[in-house]
Tab-separated table of C-alpha atoms in Angstrom:
chain	number	residue	atom	x	y	z
A	1	MET	CA	133.918	106.185	146.753
A	2	LYS	CA	136.168	104.224	144.379
A	3	ARG	CA	134.396	100.988	145.331
A	4	ILE	CA	131.024	102.479	144.438
A	5	THR	CA	132.307	103.711	141.061
A	6	LYS	CA	133.929	100.357	140.287
A	7	ALA	CA	130.746	98.492	141.268
A	8	ALA	CA	128.671	100.823	139.074
A	9	VAL	CA	130.955	100.181	136.081
A	10	VAL	CA	130.765	96.406	136.588
A	11	LEU	CA	126.974	96.554	136.929
A	12	PHE	CA	126.653	98.701	133.802
A	13	ALA	CA	128.878	96.299	131.805
A	14	ALA	CA	126.827	93.294	132.934
A	15	LEU	CA	123.595	95.064	132.000
A	16	LEU	CA	124.967	96.013	128.563
A	17	ILE	CA	126.080	92.439	127.836
A	18	SER	CA	122.694	91.019	128.835
A	19	VAL	CA	120.868	93.508	126.586
A	20	LEU	CA	123.092	92.582	123.637
A	21	LEU	CA	122.565	88.865	124.196
A	22	VAL	CA	118.785	89.219	124.372
A	23	GLY	CA	118.635	91.716	121.474
A	24	CYS	CA	120.171	89.350	118.917
A	25	GLN	CA	118.492	86.026	119.436
A	26	GLU	CA	120.078	82.847	118.193
A	27	GLY	CA	119.021	82.118	114.639
A	28	GLU	CA	117.949	85.661	113.840
A	29	THR	CA	118.855	87.447	110.600
A	30	LEU	CA	119.063	91.237	110.866
A	31	SER	CA	119.797	91.979	107.185
A	32	LEU	CA	120.469	90.174	103.907
A	33	ALA	CA	121.932	91.645	100.705
A	34	LEU	CA	123.779	90.566	97.569
A	35	THR	CA	127.223	91.733	96.477
A	36	ARG	CA	126.079	91.374	92.824
A	37	GLU	CA	122.633	91.369	91.246
A	38	GLU	CA	123.495	89.122	88.301
A	39	ILE	CA	126.218	86.841	86.996
A	40	THR	CA	126.935	84.939	83.779
A	41	VAL	CA	128.343	81.416	83.806
A	42	LYS	CA	128.935	78.673	81.241
A	43	PRO	CA	126.841	75.508	80.997
A	44	GLY	CA	128.190	72.862	83.380
A	45	ALA	CA	129.689	75.446	85.744
A	46	THR	CA	129.080	75.144	89.483
A	47	PHE	CA	129.394	78.067	91.865
A	48	ASP	CA	128.739	78.793	95.524
A	49	ALA	CA	125.874	81.284	95.812
A	50	SER	CA	126.891	82.107	99.394
A	51	ALA	CA	129.891	83.962	97.936
A	52	TYR	CA	127.456	86.677	96.789
A	53	VAL	CA	125.603	87.026	100.122
A	54	GLU	CA	126.200	89.592	102.851
A	55	ARG	CA	124.181	89.365	106.053
A	56	GLU	CA	124.023	90.426	109.652
A	57	GLY	CA	122.934	87.934	112.257
A	58	ASN	CA	123.177	84.180	112.381
A	59	GLY	CA	119.881	82.953	110.937
A	60	LYS	CA	119.852	79.958	108.610
A	61	ILE	CA	120.079	80.781	104.909
A	62	TYR	CA	117.993	78.872	102.365
A	63	TYR	CA	118.773	78.586	98.655
A	64	ALA	CA	116.345	77.720	95.842
A	65	VAL	CA	116.372	78.220	92.085
A	66	GLU	CA	113.880	79.520	89.577
A	67	ASN	CA	113.881	77.758	86.200
A	68	THR	CA	115.026	74.269	87.133
A	69	ASP	CA	115.563	73.488	83.439
A	70	VAL	CA	118.558	75.847	83.519
A	71	LEU	CA	119.788	75.695	87.145
A	72	SER	CA	119.947	73.162	89.955
A	73	VAL	CA	120.839	73.742	93.603
A	74	SER	CA	122.208	71.619	96.428
A	75	GLY	CA	122.751	73.599	99.624
A	76	SER	CA	124.405	76.793	98.395
A	77	LYS	CA	126.048	75.117	95.361
A	78	VAL	CA	124.373	76.030	92.070
A	79	THR	CA	124.993	74.191	88.791
A	80	ALA	CA	124.234	75.621	85.358
A	81	LYS	CA	122.593	72.799	83.398
A	82	LYS	CA	122.124	74.448	79.996
A	83	GLU	CA	121.979	77.838	78.300
A	84	GLY	CA	119.207	80.145	79.436
A	85	GLU	CA	118.351	82.374	82.374
A	86	GLY	CA	117.246	81.635	85.912
A	87	ALA	CA	117.676	82.973	89.409
A	88	VAL	CA	118.890	81.845	92.784
A	89	VAL	CA	116.447	82.834	95.501
A	90	ILE	CA	118.220	83.358	98.808
A	91	SER	CA	116.173	83.767	101.970
A	92	SER	CA	116.739	84.043	105.688
A	93	GLY	CA	114.079	85.068	108.185
A	94	GLU	CA	111.970	87.842	106.696
A	95	PHE	CA	114.592	88.708	104.039
A	96	THR	CA	114.767	87.466	100.441
A	97	ALA	CA	117.204	88.292	97.642
A	98	ARG	CA	117.320	87.177	94.008
A	99	LEU	CA	120.567	86.574	92.095
A	100	ILE	CA	119.935	86.505	88.337
A	101	VAL	CA	122.023	83.860	86.575
A	102	ARG	CA	122.563	83.891	82.832
A	103	VAL	CA	123.979	80.690	81.386
A	104	SER	CA	125.800	81.250	78.110
A	105	ALA	CA	128.452	79.313	76.208
A	106	GLY	CA	129.954	82.604	74.976
A	107	ASN	CA	132.897	84.414	76.559
A	108	LYS	CA	130.790	87.353	77.767
A	109	ILE	CA	131.201	88.177	81.448
A	110	THR	CA	128.647	90.477	83.090
A	111	VAL	CA	129.838	92.573	85.999
């Protein structure tokens, strides 16, 4: 009787592991969100946009910018070129998020 119970537990564990492995395919993003909706930086500042991203899964994340006169992007590193406003568009799988970036020489910090 104990052998049957032990075999059933082992079989159940193997089945559970296989379901989990198939359920979350490699390269799949299950959710994507931002920790902040907007930030303010000074001209010339560079920041890592990935610091503001929360996600589930292991899909590749892509970064792009709106208003290339104000912002530039290389990988997840964003540089503020001059005063103005732009956004970092972050996408992975079917999910997209937009981080608004205000570039100002003043001392104002937006939280």
